[in-house]
XYZ file of C-alpha atoms in Angstrom:
477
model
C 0.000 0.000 0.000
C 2.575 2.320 1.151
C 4.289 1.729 -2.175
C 1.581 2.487 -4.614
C 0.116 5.360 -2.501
C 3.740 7.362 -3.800
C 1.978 7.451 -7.313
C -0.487 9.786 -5.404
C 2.059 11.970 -4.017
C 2.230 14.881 -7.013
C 4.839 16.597 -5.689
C 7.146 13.782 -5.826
C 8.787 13.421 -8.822
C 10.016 9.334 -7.578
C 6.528 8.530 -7.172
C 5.523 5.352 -8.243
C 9.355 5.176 -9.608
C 11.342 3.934 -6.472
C 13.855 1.223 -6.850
C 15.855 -0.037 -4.116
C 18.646 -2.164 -4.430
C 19.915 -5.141 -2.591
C 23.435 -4.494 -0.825
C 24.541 -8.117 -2.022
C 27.875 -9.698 -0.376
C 30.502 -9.472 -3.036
C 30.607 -13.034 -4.184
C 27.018 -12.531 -6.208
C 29.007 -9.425 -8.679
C 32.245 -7.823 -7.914
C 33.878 -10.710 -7.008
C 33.344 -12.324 -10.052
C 35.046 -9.538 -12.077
C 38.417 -9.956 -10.081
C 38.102 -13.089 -11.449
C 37.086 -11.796 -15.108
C 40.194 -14.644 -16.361
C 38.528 -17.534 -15.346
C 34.564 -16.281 -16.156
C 34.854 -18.048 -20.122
C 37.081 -21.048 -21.275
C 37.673 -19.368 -24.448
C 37.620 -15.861 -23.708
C 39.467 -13.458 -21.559
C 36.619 -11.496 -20.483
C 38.850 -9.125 -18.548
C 38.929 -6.982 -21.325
C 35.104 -6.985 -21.726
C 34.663 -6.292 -18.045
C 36.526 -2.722 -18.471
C 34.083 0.244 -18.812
C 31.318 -0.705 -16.314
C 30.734 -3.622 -18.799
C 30.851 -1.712 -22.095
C 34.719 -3.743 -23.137
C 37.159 -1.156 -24.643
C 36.838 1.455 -27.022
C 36.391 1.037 -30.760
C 38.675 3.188 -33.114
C 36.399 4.526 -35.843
C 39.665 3.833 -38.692
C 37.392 3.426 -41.415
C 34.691 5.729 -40.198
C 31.658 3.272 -39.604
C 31.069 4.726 -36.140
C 30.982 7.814 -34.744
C 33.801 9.038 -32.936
C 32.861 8.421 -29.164
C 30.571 5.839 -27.923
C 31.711 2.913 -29.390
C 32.924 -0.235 -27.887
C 34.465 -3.637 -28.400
C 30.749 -5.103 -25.993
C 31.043 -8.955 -25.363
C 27.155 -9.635 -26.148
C 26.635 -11.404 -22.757
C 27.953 -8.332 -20.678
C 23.970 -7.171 -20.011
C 25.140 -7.998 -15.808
C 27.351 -5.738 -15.305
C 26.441 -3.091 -18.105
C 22.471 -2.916 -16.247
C 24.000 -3.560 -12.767
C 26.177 0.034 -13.743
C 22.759 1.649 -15.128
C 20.798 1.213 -12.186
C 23.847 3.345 -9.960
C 22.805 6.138 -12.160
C 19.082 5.612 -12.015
C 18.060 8.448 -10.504
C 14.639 7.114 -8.332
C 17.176 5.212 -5.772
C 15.984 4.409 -2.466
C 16.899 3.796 1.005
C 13.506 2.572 1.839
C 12.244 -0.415 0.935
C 8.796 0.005 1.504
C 8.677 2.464 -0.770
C 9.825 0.638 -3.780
C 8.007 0.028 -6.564
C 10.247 -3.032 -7.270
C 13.287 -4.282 -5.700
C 17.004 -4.932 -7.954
C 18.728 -8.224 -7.177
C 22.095 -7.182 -8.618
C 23.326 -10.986 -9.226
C 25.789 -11.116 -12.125
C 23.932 -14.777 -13.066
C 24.864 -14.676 -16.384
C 28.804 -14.812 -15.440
C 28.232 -17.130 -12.776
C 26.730 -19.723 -15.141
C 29.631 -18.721 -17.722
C 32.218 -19.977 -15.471
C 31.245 -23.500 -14.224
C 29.125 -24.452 -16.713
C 31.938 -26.813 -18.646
C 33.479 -29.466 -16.681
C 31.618 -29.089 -13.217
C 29.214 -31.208 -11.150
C 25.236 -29.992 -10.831
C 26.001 -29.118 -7.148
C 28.899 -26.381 -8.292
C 26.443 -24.992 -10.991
C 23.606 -24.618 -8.953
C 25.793 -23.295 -5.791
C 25.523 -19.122 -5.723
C 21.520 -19.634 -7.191
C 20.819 -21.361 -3.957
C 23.082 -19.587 -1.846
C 21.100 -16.034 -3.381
C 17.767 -17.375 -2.632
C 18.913 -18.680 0.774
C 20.275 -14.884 1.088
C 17.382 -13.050 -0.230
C 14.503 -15.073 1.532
C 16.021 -14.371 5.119
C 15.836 -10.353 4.304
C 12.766 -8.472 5.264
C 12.506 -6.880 2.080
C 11.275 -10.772 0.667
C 9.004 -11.484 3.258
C 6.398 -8.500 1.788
C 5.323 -10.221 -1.152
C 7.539 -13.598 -1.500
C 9.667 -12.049 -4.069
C 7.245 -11.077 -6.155
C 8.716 -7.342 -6.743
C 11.993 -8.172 -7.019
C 13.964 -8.377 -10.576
C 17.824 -9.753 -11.560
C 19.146 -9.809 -14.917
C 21.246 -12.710 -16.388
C 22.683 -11.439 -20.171
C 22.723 -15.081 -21.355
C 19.936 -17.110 -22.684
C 17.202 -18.179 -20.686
C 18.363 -22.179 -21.348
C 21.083 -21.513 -19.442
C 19.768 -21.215 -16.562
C 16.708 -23.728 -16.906
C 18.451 -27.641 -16.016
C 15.645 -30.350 -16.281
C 16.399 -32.784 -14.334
C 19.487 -33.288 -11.607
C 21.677 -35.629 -13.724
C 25.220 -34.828 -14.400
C 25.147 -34.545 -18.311
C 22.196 -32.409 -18.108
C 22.834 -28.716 -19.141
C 22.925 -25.657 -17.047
C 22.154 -24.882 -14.125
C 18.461 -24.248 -12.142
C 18.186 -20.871 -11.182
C 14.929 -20.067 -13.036
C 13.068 -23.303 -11.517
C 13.832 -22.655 -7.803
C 10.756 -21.743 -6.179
C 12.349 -18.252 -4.893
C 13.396 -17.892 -8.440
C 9.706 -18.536 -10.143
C 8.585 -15.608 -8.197
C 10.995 -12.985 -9.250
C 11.236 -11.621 -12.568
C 14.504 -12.574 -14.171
C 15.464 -10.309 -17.859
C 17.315 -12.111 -20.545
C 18.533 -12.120 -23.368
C 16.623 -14.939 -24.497
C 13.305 -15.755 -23.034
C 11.662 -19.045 -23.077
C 8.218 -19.445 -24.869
C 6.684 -21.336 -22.015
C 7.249 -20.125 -18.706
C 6.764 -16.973 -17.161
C 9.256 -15.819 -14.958
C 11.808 -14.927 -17.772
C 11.703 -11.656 -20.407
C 13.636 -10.880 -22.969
C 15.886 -7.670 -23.352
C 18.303 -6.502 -25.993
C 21.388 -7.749 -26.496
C 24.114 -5.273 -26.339
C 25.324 -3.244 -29.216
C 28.801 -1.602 -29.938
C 26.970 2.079 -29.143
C 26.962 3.213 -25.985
C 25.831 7.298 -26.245
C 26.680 9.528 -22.979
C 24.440 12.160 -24.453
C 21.288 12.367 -26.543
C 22.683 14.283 -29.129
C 25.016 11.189 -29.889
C 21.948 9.527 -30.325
C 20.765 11.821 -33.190
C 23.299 12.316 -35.018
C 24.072 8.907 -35.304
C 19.822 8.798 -36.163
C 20.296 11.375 -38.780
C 23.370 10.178 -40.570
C 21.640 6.317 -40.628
C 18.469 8.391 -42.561
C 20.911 9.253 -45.480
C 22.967 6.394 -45.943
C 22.871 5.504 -49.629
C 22.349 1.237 -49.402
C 23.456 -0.523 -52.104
C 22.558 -3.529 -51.666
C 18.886 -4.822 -51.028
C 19.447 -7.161 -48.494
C 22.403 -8.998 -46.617
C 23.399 -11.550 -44.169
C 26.268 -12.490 -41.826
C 26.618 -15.598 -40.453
C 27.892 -18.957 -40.915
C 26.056 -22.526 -41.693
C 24.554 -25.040 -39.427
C 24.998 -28.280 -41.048
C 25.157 -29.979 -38.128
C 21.585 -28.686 -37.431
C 18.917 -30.168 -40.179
C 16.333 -28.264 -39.824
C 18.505 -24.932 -39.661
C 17.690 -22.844 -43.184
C 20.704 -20.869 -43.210
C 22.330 -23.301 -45.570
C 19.629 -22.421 -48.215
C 19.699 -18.270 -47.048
C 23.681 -18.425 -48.056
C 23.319 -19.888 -51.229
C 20.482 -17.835 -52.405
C 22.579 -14.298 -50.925
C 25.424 -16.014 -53.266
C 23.174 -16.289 -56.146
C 21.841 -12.730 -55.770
C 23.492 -9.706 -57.675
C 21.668 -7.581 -54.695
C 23.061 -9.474 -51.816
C 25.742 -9.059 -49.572
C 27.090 -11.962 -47.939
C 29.307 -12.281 -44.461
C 30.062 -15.386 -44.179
C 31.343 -16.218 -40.630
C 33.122 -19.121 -40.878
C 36.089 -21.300 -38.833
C 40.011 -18.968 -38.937
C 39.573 -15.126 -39.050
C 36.463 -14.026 -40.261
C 35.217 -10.506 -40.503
C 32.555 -11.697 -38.645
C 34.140 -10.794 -35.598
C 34.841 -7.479 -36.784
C 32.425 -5.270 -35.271
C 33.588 -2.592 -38.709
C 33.364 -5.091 -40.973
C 29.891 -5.944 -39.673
C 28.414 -2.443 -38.727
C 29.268 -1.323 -42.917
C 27.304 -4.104 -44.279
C 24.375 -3.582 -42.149
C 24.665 0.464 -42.854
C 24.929 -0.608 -47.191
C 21.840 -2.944 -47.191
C 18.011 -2.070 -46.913
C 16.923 -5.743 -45.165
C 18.926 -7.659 -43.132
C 18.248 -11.451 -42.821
C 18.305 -12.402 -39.045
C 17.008 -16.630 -39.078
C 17.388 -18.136 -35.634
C 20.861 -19.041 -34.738
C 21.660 -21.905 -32.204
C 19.084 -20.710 -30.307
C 15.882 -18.485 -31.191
C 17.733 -15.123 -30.746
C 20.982 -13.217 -32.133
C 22.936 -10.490 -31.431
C 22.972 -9.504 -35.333
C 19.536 -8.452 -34.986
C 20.074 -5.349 -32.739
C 23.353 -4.641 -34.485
C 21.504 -4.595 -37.516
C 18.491 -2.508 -36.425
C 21.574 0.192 -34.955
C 22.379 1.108 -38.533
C 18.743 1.685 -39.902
C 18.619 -1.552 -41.653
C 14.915 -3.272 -41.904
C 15.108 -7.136 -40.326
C 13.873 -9.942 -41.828
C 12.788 -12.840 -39.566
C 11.927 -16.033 -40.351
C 10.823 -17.580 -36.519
C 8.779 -15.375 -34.102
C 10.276 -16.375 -31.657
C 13.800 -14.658 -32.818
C 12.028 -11.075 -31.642
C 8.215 -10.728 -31.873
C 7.329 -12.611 -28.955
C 11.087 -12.227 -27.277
C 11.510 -8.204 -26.779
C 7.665 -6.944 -26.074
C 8.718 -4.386 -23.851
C 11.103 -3.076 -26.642
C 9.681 -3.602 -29.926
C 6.201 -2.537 -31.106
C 3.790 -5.083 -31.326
C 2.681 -4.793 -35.130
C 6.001 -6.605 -36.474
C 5.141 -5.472 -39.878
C 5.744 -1.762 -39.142
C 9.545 -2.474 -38.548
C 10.177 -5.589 -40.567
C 9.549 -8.124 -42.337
C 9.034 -11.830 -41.590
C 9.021 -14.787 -44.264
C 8.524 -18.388 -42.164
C 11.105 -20.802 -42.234
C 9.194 -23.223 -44.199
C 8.707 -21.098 -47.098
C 12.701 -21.105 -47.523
C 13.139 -25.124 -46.138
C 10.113 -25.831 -48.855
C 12.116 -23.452 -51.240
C 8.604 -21.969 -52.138
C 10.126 -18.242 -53.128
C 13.120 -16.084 -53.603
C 13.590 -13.982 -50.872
C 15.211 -11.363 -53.573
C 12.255 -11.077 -55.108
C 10.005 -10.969 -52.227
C 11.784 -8.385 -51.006
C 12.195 -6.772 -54.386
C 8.304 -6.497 -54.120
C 8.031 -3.648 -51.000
C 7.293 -0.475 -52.511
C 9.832 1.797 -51.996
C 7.488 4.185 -50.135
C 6.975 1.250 -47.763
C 10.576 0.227 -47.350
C 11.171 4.263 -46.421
C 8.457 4.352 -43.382
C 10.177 0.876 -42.296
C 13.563 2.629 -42.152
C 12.015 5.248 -40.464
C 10.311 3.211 -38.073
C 13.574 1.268 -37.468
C 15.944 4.567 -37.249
C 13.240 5.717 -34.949
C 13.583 2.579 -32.361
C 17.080 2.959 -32.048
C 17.414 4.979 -28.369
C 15.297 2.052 -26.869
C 17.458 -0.689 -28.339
C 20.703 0.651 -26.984
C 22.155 0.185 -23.616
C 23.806 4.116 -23.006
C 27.234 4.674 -21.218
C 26.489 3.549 -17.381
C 28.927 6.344 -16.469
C 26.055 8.408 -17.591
C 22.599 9.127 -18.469
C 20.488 10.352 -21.455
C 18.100 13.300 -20.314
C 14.861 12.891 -22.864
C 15.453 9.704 -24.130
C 14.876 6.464 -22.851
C 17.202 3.667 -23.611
C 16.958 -0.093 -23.144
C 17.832 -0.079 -19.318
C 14.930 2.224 -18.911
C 12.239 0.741 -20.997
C 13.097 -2.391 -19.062
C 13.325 -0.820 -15.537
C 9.452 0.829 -16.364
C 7.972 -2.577 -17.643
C 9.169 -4.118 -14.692
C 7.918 -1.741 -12.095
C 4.313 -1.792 -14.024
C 4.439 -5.691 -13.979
C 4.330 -5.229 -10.341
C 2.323 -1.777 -9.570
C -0.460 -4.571 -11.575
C 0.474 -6.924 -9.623
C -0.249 -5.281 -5.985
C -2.708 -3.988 -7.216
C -4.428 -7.282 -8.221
C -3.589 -8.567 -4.859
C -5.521 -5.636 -3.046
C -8.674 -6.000 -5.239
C -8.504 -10.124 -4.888
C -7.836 -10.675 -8.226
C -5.634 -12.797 -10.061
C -3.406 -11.454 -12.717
C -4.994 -13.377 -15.538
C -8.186 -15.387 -14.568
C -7.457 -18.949 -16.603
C -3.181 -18.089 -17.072
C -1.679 -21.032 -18.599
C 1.983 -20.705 -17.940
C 2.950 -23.099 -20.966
C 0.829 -20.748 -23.498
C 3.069 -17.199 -21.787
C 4.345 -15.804 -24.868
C 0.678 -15.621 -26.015
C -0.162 -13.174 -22.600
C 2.607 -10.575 -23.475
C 0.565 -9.842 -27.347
C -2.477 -9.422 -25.760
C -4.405 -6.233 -26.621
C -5.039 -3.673 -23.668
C -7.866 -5.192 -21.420
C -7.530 -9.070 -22.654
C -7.029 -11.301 -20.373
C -7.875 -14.854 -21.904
C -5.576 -16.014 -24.413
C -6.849 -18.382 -27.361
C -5.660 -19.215 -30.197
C -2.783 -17.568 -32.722
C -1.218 -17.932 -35.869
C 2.000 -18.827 -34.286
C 1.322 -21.814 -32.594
C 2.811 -24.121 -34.489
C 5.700 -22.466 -34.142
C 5.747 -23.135 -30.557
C 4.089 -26.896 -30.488
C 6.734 -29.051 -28.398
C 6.946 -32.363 -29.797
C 5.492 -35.120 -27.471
C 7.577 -35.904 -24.431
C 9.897 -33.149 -25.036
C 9.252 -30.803 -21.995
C 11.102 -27.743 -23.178
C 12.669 -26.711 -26.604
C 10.582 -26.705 -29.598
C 10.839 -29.031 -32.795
C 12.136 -25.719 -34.807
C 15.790 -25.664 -32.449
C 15.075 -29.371 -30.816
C 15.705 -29.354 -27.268
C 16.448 -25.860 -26.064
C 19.442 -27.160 -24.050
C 20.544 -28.477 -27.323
C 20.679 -25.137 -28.380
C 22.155 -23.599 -25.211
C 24.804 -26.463 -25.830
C 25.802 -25.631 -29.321
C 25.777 -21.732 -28.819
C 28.436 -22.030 -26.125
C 30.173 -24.573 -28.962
C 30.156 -21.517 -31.305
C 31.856 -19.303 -28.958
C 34.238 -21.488 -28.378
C 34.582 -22.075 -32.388
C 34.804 -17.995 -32.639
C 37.626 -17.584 -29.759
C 39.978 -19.865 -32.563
């Protein structure tokens, strides 16, 4: 009560905006950084640690990027980059009971990262149960069980969801601990089917101190001349049968209007964030198909410089980033389903080729124009009219549980018949739904029988988890 009755309070500029922050021991973030050498197998994250999170500076030799705010960002650093965020926030409290949520600043993502190869269940799972052991002694829990407290782990959801306590099994089981089921953890990766997890963008290379970074950068993405209609970076998945990249390559290859990237084993310029960032600024669409798992980095890189994505799963960003992306897809890109290029039933040139150029101009637009919420801005600093990622995320959050509250005061449940397996479907709903029936997209999302997580598109989703670790380890040669 006390915490929504600050709303009320006119005069307060914090009201309804509070956020206090757990004073965790060191072992559950800064800790971990002292021992940045031994977070990867493959890489040295020390150097991505520098910066509150943002890794080091990126020259601007070729003139890609603009001359500040641009960094070499290892695309799990989301920990420590939104753990440096909320010190800047600038509705910080003292007083719990006044919060409108509560920040758990657990670096979970780097804790996973560093036992995850070559350790028993008991030292994956260790710091997850000693947290919720922690947490569910403090007062601060015992108000509503957890439910207004929030942690962010910048890996994939997978990671962090083990099915079953056998040895071989992957990851560890942070988000199915009971503690953990109550708190709302942000990810880069959600899953489809549960609802304690949402998705949030991975980081870019631009991280603006100031707005008017933000629109210049804007500005000079608006008059790009793009030669190319559409491109793609990435490498195969043969390994993978039922991945379509194989058949995106070789049409790109046997295009005149397509550029191609392709990221394969040695150097590649696929690691390149120059190389990268100048495709994505010379092409109109940019083909983002699922990677090991649903989601890729590419995708937000690719939105940065103005370019319109093409998706061929929903779950690779319309039903991942709700809180970030506007729910009509088709005002921002465009999405061809995976079976239409596995069945080889059209050329995506000439689909493509098809979009009016009027059209493909308000898409840009509407791209260009998403930009400030896709970004993660220097933690050293803040934006003053803009909001960025960290603050679209910290505002979804605190409305998730201002509902929330204020369900529990009125007796009412936050959705009457929920069905936790159907979540992704909850998060689309219009303004005053609450029942959610049927959609086009379910058979995206149909698990196939006796498979209880992971979806026949990726097969089993620690499968996935599995081989995107594999390809970070292939990238580090």
């Amino acid at each position: 009560m006390r915490a929504l009755r600050t709303v009320e309070n006119k005069t307060d500029r914090c009201g309804g905006r509070y956020i206090y922050v757990h004073d965790l021991p060191s072992r559950f973030n800064d800790d971990m950084l002292k021992e940045c050498r031994s977070l990867s197998l493959w890489t040295n994250m020390c150097k991505f640690t520098t910066n509150a999170g943002m890794g080091p500076p990126l020259e601007n030799v070729e003139g890609v990027f603009s001359n500040t705010g641009w960094y070499a960002t290892n695309q799990f650093a989301v920990d420590v980059i939104f753990s440096n965020r909320m010190k800047q926030y600038d509705c910080l409290t003292n007083d719990s009971s006044l919060a409108a949520a509560i920040f758990v600043p657990f670096y979970a993502g780097f804790d996973i990262a560093k036992y995850l190869w070559g350790y028993n269940i008991s030292r994956r799972d260790a710091a997850s149960l000693d947290l919720v052991d922690w947490l569910m002694k403090r007062p601060e829990w015992k108000i509503m069980q957890g439910r207004d407290h929030f942690l962010v782990g910048g890996r994939i959801t997978w990671d962090f969801r083990r099915l079953s306590d056998e040895e071989g099994d992957w990851g560890n089981k942070l988000l199915f601990l009971p503690a953990a089921k109550n708190m709302s953890m942000l990810v880069v990766e959600s899953s489809p089917w549960n609802a304690n997890d949402f998705g949030i963008p991975y980081p870019t290379y631009f991280h603006p101190a100031k707005d008017a970074d933000v629109f210049v950068w804007q500005d000079r993405m608006r008059k790009l001349e793009r030669k190319y209609l559409f491109s793609f970076a990435g490498a195969p998945r043969p390994g993978n049968p039922k991945s379509i990249r194989g058949q995106i390559i070789d049409q790109c290859r046997g295009s005149k209007v397509c550029k191609l990237l392709e990221c394969d084993f040695g150097e590649s310029k696929c690691h390149s964030p120059s190389s990268i960032m100048q495709m994505f600024q010379s092409s109109l669409f940019c083909l983002q198909p699922q990677g090991d798992s649903y989601t890729r980095r590419s995708a937000f890189d690719s939105m940065l410089a103005g370019c319109i994505p093409v998706f061929f799963h929903p779950g690779s960003a319309y039903t991942q980033y709700t809180w970030h992306l506007p729910k009509n897809f088709s005002t921002y890109s465009v999405f061809i389903p995976e079976d239409d290029i596995r069945k080889r039933n059209g050329s995506i040139e000439e689909l493509l080729s098809q979009i009016p150029p009027e059209q493909v101009q308000i898409m840009r637009e509407n791209v260009i124009n998403l930009i400030p919420q896709l970004i993660y801005a220097d933690p050293r600093s803040k934006l003053e009219t803009l909001k960025d990622a960290f603050d679209v995320a910290v505002q979804a959050v605190i409305d998730k549980v201002t509902r929330l509250r204020k369900n529990i005061i009125q007796g009412r449940t936050e959705y009457d018949n929920f069905v936790e397996e159907n979540s992704w479907k909850y998060a689309l709903l219009e303004d005053g739904q609450r029942e959610a029936g049927w959609h086009e997209w379910d058979p995206f999302f149909s698990k196939p029988k006796g498979e209880s997580s992971g979806d026949s598109s990726t097969g089993s989703s620690a499968e996935a988890a599995k081989n995107s670790w594999k390809n970070e380890q292939r990238d580090q040669k």
